[in-house]
mmCIF file of C-alpha atoms (C1' of nucleotides) in Angstrom:
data_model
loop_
_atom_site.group_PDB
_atom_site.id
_atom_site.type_symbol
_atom_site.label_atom_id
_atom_site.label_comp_id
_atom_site.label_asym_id
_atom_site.label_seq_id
_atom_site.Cartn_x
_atom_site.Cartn_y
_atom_site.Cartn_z
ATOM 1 C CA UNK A 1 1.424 1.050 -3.509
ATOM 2 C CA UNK A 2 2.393 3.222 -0.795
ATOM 3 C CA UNK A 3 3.132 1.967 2.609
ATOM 4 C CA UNK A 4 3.664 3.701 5.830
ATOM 5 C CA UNK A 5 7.259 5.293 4.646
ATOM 6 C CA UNK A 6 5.615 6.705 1.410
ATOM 7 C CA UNK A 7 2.694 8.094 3.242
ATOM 8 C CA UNK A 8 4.974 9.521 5.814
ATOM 9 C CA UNK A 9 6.954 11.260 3.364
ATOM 10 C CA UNK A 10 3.972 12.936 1.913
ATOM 11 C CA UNK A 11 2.628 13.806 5.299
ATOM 12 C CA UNK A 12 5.675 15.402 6.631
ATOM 13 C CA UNK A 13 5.985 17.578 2.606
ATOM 14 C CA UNK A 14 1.918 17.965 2.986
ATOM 15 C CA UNK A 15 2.943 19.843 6.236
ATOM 16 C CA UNK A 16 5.341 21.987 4.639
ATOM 17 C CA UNK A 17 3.186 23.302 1.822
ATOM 18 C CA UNK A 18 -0.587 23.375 2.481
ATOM 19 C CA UNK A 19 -1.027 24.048 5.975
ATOM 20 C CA UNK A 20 -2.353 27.536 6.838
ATOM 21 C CA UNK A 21 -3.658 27.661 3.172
ATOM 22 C CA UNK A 22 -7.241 27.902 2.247
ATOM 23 C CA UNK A 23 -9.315 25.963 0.183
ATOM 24 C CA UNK A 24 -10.893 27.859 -2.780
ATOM 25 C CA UNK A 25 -12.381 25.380 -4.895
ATOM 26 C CA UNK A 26 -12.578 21.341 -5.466
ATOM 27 C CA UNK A 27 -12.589 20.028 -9.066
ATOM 28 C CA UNK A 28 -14.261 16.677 -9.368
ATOM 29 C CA UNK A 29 -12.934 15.247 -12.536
ATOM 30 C CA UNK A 30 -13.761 11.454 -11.205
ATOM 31 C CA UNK A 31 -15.880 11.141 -8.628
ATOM 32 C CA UNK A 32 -15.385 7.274 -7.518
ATOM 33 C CA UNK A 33 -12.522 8.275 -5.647
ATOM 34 C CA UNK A 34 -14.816 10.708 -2.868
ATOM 35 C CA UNK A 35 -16.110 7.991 -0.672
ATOM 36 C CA UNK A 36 -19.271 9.989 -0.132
ATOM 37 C CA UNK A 37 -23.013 9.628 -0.591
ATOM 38 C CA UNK A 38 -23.001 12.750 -2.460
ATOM 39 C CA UNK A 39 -19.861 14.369 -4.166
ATOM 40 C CA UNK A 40 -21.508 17.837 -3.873
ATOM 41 C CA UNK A 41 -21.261 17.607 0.161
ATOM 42 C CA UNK A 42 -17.580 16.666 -0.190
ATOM 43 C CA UNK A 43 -17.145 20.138 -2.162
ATOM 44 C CA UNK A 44 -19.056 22.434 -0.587
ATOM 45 C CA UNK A 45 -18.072 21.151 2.494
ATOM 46 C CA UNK A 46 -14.459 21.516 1.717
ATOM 47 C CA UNK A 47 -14.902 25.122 0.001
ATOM 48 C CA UNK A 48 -13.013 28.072 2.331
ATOM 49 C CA UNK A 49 -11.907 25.875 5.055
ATOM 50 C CA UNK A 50 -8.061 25.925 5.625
ATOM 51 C CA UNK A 51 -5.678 23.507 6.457
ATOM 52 C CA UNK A 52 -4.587 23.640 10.219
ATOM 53 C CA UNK A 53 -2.373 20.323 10.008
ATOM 54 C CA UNK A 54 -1.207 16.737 8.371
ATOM 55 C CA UNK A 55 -1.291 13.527 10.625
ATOM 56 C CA UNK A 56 -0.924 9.629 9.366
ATOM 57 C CA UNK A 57 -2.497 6.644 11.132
ATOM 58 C CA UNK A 58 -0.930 3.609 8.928
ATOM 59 C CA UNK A 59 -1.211 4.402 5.698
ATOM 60 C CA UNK A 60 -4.231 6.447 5.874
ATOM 61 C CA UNK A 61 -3.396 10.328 5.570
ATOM 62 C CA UNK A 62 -5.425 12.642 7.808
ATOM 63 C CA UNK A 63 -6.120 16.363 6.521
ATOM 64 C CA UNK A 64 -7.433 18.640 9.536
ATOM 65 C CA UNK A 65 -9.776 21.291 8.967
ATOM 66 C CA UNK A 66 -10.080 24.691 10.127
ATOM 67 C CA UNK A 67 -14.250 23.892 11.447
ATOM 68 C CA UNK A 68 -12.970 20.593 13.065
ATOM 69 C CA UNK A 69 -13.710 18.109 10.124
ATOM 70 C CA UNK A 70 -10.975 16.379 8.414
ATOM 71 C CA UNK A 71 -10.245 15.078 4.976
ATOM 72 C CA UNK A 72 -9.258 11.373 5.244
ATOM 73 C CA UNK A 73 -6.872 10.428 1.905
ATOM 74 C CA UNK A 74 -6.157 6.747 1.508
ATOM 75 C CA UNK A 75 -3.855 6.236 -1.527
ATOM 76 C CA UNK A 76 -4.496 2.695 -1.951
ATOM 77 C CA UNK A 77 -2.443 0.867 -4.763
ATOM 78 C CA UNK A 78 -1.900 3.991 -7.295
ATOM 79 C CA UNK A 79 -2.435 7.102 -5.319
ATOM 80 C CA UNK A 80 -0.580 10.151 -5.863
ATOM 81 C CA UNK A 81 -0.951 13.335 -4.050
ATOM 82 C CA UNK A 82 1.227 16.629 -5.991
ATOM 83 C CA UNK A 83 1.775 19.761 -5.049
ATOM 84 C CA UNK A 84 1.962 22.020 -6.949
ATOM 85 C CA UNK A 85 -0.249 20.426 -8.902
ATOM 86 C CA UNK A 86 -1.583 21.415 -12.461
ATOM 87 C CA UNK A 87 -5.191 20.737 -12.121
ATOM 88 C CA UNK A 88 -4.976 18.190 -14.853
ATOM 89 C CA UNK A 89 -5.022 14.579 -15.368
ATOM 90 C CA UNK A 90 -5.778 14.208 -11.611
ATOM 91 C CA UNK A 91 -9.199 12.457 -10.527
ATOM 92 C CA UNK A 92 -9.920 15.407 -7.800
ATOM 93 C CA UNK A 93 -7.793 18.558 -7.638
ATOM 94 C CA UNK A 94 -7.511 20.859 -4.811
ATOM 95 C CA UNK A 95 -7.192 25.152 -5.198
ATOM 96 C CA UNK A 96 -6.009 26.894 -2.869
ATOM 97 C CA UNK A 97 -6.232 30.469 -2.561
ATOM 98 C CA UNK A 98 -2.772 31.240 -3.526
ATOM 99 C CA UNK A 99 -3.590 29.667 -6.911
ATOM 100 C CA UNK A 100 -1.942 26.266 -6.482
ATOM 101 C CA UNK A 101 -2.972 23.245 -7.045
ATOM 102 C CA UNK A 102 -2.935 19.662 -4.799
ATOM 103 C CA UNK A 103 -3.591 16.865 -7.296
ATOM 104 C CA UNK A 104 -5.047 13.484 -6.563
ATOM 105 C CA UNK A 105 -4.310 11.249 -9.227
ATOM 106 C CA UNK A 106 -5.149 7.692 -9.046
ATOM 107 C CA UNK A 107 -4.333 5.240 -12.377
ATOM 108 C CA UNK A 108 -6.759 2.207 -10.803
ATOM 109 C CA UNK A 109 -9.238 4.484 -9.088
ATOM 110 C CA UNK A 110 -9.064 2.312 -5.496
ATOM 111 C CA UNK A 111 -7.698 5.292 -3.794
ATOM 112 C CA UNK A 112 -10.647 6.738 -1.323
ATOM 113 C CA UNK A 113 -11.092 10.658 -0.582
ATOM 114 C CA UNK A 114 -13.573 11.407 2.404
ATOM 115 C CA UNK A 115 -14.912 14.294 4.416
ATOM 116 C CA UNK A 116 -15.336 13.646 8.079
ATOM 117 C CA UNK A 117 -16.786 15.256 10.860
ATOM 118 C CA UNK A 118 -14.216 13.167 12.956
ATOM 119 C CA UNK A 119 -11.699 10.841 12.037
ATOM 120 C CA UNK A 120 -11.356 9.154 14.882
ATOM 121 C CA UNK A 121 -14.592 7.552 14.447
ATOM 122 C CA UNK A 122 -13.773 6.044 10.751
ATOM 123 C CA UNK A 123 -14.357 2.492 11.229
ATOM 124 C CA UNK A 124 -10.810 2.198 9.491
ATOM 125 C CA UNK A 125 -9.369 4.221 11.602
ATOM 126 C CA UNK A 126 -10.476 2.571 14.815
ATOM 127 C CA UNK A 127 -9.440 -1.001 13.428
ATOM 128 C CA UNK A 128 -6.172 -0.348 12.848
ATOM 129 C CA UNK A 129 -3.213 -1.839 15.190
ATOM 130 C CA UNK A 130 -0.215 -0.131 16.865
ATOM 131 C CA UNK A 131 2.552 1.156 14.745
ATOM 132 C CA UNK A 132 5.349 -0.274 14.337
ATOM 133 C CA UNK A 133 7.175 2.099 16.056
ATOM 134 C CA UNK A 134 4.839 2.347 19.155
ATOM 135 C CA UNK A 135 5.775 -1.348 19.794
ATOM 136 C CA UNK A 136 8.642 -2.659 22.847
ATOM 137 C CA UNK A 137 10.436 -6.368 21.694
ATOM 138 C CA UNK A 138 8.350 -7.972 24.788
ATOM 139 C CA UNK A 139 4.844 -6.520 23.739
ATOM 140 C CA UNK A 140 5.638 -7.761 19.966
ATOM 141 C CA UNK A 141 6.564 -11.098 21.097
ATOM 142 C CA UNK A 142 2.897 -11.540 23.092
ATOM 143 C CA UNK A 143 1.537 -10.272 20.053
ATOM 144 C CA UNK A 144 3.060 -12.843 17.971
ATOM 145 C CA UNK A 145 2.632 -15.722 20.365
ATOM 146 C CA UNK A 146 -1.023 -15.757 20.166
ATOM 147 C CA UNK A 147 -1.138 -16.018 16.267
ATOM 148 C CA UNK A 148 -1.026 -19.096 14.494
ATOM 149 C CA UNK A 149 -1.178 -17.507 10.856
ATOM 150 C CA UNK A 150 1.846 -17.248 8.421
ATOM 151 C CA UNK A 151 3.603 -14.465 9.449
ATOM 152 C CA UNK A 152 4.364 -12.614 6.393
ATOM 153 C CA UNK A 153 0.089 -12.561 6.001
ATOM 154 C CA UNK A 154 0.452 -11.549 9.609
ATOM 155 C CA UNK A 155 2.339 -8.201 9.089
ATOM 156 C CA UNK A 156 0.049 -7.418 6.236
ATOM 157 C CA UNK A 157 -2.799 -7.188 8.604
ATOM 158 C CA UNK A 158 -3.387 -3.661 9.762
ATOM 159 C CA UNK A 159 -5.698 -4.793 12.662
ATOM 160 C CA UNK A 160 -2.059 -6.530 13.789
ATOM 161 C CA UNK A 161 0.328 -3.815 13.090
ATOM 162 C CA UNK A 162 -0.457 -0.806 10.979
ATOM 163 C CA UNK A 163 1.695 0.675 8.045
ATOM 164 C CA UNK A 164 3.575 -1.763 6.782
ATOM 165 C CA UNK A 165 2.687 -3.117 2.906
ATOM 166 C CA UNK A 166 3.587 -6.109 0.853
ATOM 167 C CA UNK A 167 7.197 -4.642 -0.111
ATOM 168 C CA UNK A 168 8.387 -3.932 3.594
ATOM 169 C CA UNK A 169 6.839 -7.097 5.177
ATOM 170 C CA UNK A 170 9.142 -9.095 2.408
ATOM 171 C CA UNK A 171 11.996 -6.598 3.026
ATOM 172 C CA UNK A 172 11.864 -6.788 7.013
ATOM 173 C CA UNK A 173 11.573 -10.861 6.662
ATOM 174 C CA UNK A 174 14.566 -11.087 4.713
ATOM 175 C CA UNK A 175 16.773 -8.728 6.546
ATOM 176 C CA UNK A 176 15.286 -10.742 9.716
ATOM 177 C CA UNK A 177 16.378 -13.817 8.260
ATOM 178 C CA UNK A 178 12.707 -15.537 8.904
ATOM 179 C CA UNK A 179 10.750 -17.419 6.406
ATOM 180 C CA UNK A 180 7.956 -15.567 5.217
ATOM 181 C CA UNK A 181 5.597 -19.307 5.897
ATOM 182 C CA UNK A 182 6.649 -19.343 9.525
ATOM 183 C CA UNK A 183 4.142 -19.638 12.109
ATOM 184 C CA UNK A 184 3.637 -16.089 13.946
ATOM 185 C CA UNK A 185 3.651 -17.836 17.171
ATOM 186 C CA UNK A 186 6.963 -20.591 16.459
ATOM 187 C CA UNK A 187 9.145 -17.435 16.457
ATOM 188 C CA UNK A 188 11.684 -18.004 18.694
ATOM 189 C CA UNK A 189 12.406 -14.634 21.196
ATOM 190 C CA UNK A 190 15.616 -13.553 19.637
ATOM 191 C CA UNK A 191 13.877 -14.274 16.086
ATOM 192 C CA UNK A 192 10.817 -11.689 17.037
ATOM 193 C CA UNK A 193 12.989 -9.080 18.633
ATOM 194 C CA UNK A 194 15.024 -9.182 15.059
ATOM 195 C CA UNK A 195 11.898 -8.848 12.978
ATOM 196 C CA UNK A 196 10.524 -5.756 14.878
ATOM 197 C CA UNK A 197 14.137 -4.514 15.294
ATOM 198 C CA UNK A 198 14.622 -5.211 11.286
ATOM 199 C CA UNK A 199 10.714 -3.437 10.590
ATOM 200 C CA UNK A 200 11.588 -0.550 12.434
ATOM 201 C CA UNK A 201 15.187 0.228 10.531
ATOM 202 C CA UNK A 202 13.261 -0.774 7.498
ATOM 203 C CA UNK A 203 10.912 1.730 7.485
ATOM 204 C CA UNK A 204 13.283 4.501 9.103
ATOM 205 C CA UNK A 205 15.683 3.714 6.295
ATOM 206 C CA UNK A 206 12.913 4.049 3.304
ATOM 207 C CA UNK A 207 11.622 7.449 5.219
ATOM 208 C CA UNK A 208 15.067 8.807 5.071
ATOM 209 C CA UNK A 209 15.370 7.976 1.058
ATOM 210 C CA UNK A 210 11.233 8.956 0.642
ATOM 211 C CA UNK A 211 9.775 6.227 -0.119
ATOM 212 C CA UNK A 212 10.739 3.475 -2.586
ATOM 213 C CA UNK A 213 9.100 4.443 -5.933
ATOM 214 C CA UNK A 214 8.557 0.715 -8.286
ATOM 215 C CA UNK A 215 6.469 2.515 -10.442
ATOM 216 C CA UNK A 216 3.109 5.350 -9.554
ATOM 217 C CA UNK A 217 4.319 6.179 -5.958
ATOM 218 C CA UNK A 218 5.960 9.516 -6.127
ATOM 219 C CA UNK A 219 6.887 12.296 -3.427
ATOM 220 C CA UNK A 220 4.976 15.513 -3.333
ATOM 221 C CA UNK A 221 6.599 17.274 -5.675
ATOM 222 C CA UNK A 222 6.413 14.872 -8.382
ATOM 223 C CA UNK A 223 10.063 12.857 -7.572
ATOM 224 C CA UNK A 224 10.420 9.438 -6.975
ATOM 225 C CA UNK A 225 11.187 7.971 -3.845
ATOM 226 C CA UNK A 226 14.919 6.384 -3.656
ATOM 227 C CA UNK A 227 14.678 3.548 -1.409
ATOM 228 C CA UNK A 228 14.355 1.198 -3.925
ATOM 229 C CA UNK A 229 17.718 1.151 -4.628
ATOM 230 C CA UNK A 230 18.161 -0.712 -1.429
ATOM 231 C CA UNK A 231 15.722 -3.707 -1.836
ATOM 232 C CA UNK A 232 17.185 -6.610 -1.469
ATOM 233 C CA UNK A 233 13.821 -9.318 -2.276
ATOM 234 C CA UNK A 234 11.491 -7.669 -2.995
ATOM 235 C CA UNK A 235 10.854 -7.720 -6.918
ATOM 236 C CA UNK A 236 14.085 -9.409 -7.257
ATOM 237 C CA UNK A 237 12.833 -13.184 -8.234
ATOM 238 C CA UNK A 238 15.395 -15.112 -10.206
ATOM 239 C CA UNK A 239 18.465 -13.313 -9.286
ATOM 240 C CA UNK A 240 20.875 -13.880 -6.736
ATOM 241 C CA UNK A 241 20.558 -13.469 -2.650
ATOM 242 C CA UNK A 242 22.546 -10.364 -2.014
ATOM 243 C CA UNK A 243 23.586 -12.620 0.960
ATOM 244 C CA UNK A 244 24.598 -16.335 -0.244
ATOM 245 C CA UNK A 245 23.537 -15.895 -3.836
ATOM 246 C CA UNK A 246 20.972 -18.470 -4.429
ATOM 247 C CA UNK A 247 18.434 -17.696 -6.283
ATOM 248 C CA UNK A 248 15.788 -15.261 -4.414
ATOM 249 C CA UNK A 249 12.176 -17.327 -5.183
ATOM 250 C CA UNK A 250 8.796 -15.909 -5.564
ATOM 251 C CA UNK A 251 5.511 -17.933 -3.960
ATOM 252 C CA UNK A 252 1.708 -16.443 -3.601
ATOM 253 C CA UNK A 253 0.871 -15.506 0.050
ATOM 254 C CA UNK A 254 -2.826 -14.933 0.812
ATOM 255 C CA UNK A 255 -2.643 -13.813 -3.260
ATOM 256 C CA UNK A 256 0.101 -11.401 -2.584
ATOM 257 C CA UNK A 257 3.800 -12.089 -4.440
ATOM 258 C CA UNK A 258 5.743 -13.005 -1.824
ATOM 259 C CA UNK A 259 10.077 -12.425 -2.734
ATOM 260 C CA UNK A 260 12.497 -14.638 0.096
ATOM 261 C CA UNK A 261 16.197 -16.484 -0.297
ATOM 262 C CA UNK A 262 15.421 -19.741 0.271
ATOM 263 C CA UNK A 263 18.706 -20.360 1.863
ATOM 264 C CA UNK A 264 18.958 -17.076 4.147
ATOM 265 C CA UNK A 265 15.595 -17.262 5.336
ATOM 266 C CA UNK A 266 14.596 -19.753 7.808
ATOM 267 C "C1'" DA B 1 -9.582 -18.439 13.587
ATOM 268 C "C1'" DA B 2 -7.031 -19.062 9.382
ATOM 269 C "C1'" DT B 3 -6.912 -19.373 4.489
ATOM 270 C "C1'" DG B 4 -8.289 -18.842 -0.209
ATOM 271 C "C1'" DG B 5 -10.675 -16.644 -3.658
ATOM 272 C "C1'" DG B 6 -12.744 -12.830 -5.869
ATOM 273 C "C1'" DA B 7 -13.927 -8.024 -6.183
ATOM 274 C "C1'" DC B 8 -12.748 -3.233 -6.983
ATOM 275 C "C1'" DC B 9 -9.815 -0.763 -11.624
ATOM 276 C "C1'" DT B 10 -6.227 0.548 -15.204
ATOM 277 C "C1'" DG B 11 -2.234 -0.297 -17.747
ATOM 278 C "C1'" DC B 12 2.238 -2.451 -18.359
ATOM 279 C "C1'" DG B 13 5.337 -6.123 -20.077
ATOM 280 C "C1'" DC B 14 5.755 -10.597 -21.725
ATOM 281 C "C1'" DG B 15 5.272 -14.710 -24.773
ATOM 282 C "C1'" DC B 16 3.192 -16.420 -28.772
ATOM 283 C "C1'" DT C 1 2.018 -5.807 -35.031
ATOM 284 C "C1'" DG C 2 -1.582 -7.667 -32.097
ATOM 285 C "C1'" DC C 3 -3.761 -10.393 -28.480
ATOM 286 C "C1'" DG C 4 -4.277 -12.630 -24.215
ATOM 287 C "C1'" DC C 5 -2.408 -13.355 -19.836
ATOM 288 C "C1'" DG C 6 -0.298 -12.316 -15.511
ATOM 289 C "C1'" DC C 7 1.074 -8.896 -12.720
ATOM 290 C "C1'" DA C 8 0.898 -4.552 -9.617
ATOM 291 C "C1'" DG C 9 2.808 -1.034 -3.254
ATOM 292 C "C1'" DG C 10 -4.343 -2.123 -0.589
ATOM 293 C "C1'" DT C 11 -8.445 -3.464 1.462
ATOM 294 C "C1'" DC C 12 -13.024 -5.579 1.863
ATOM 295 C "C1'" DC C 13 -16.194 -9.399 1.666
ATOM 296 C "C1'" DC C 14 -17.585 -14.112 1.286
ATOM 297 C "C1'" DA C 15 -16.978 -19.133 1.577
ATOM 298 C "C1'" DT C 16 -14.894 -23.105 3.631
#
DNA sequence: AATGGGACCTGCGCGC
DNA sequence: TGCGCGCAGGTCCCAT
């Protein structure tokens, strides 16, 4: 579910209400979710440890700790975090000393809670490419010019470029005008610089609206994010291009639903 | 190296 | 009304 502008928008309201707070207790009410060999660890080592600040590599959310360690939060497909939570119907809730609740819930349990000494070190972390918004026209182009996958499959790879998710890769195609079965490396200049140009605005556009919410994502505080409103593909198979009006058509990519106007998008 | 499939899970909407 | 199927914003792992 949530890409890099969801788990932005959490990071930046994470910011603003847990950090400085202590931890007073973990409930475990599923413990799949805590990616560790033992779930006790994960709470004691958790209990009376305060917050000290929020960070996001990709879509992986980064929870420092007062001793050093850090809670890593991947949301996967149905994450949630809320705050303030009400310690129900969540798979792991988080008190605070204040009395309030942070509440993971996760409908389809992929979502991955972990206690690290140092985050930097997480495999995940260490795999994960630039971000979008680290990345010049000329070093994108390189990048691209040395793949020969599709490039749609291409911007789904977070070894490639990290934080950006089925919905945005379709969006930022579309709004690039570049057919989502192109070869990475047959993009013309002008066509790459419009695809990063196009990824970038994007993903600043869904951070200022919080996220697009098509069904579990929500913002902190329980609301759903707005920027779906402004899709123009992406779920949208069937009806007509925003842009010419032919039909937009749906196709499987690497088993992922793949929205594009067939006309628009070259 | 690229691509395709399945796995991990739950729950929704659709057609019959 | 009920059932089976396909689908879902992510990632990993295996086979070809």
């Amino acid at each position: 579910m949530p890409e890099l502008p969801e788990v932005e928008t959490v990071k930046r309201e994470l910011t603003q209400a847990i950090v400085g707070k202590k931890i007073d207790g973990v409930i475990i009410n599923n413990a799949k979710v805590i990616r560790q060999n033992n779930p006790k660890d994960f709470l004691e080592g958790l209990k009376g440890l305060s917050v000290k600040g929020v960070l996001r590599k990709g879509k992986l959310l980064i929870i420092e700790l007062s001793n050093g360690k850090a809670l890593a939060i991947h949301l996967k497909m149905t994450g949630q975090l809320v705050y303030p939570g009400d310690g129900l119907k969540s798979r792991v809730s988080f008190k605070f000393s204040d009395g309030k609740f942070m509440d993971f819930r996760d409908q389809r349990l992929f979502g991955e809670l972990c206690l690290v000494s140092n985050w930097k070190d997480l495999k995940f972390v260490k795999a994960l490419g630039p971000e979008p918004f680290d990345l010049t026209q000329d070093k994108f182009r390189q990048m691209l010019l040395e793949k020969n996958s599709k490039i749609k499959t291409l911007l789904l790879d977070q070894s490639f470029v990290s934080g950006i998710g089925n919905l945005y890769a379709a969006e930022a195609l579309f709004r690039a005008k570049i057919h989502p079965e192109r070869k990475a490396s047959s993009l013309a200049e002008k066509e790459a610089s419009a695809l990063l140009k196009e990824i970038k605005d994007t993903l600043s556009e869904a951070i200022k609206y919080k996220g697009s919410s098509i069904d579990q994502y929500v913002q902190l505080d329980g609301q759903r994010g707005e920027y779906v409103k402004f899709h123009k593909v992406y779920g949208r198979q069937g009806k007509p291009c925003l842009i010419c009006k032919m039909p937009i058509k749906r196709i499987s990519l690497g088993g992922r639903g793949t929205y594009f106007c067939p006309r628009c998008q070259k």
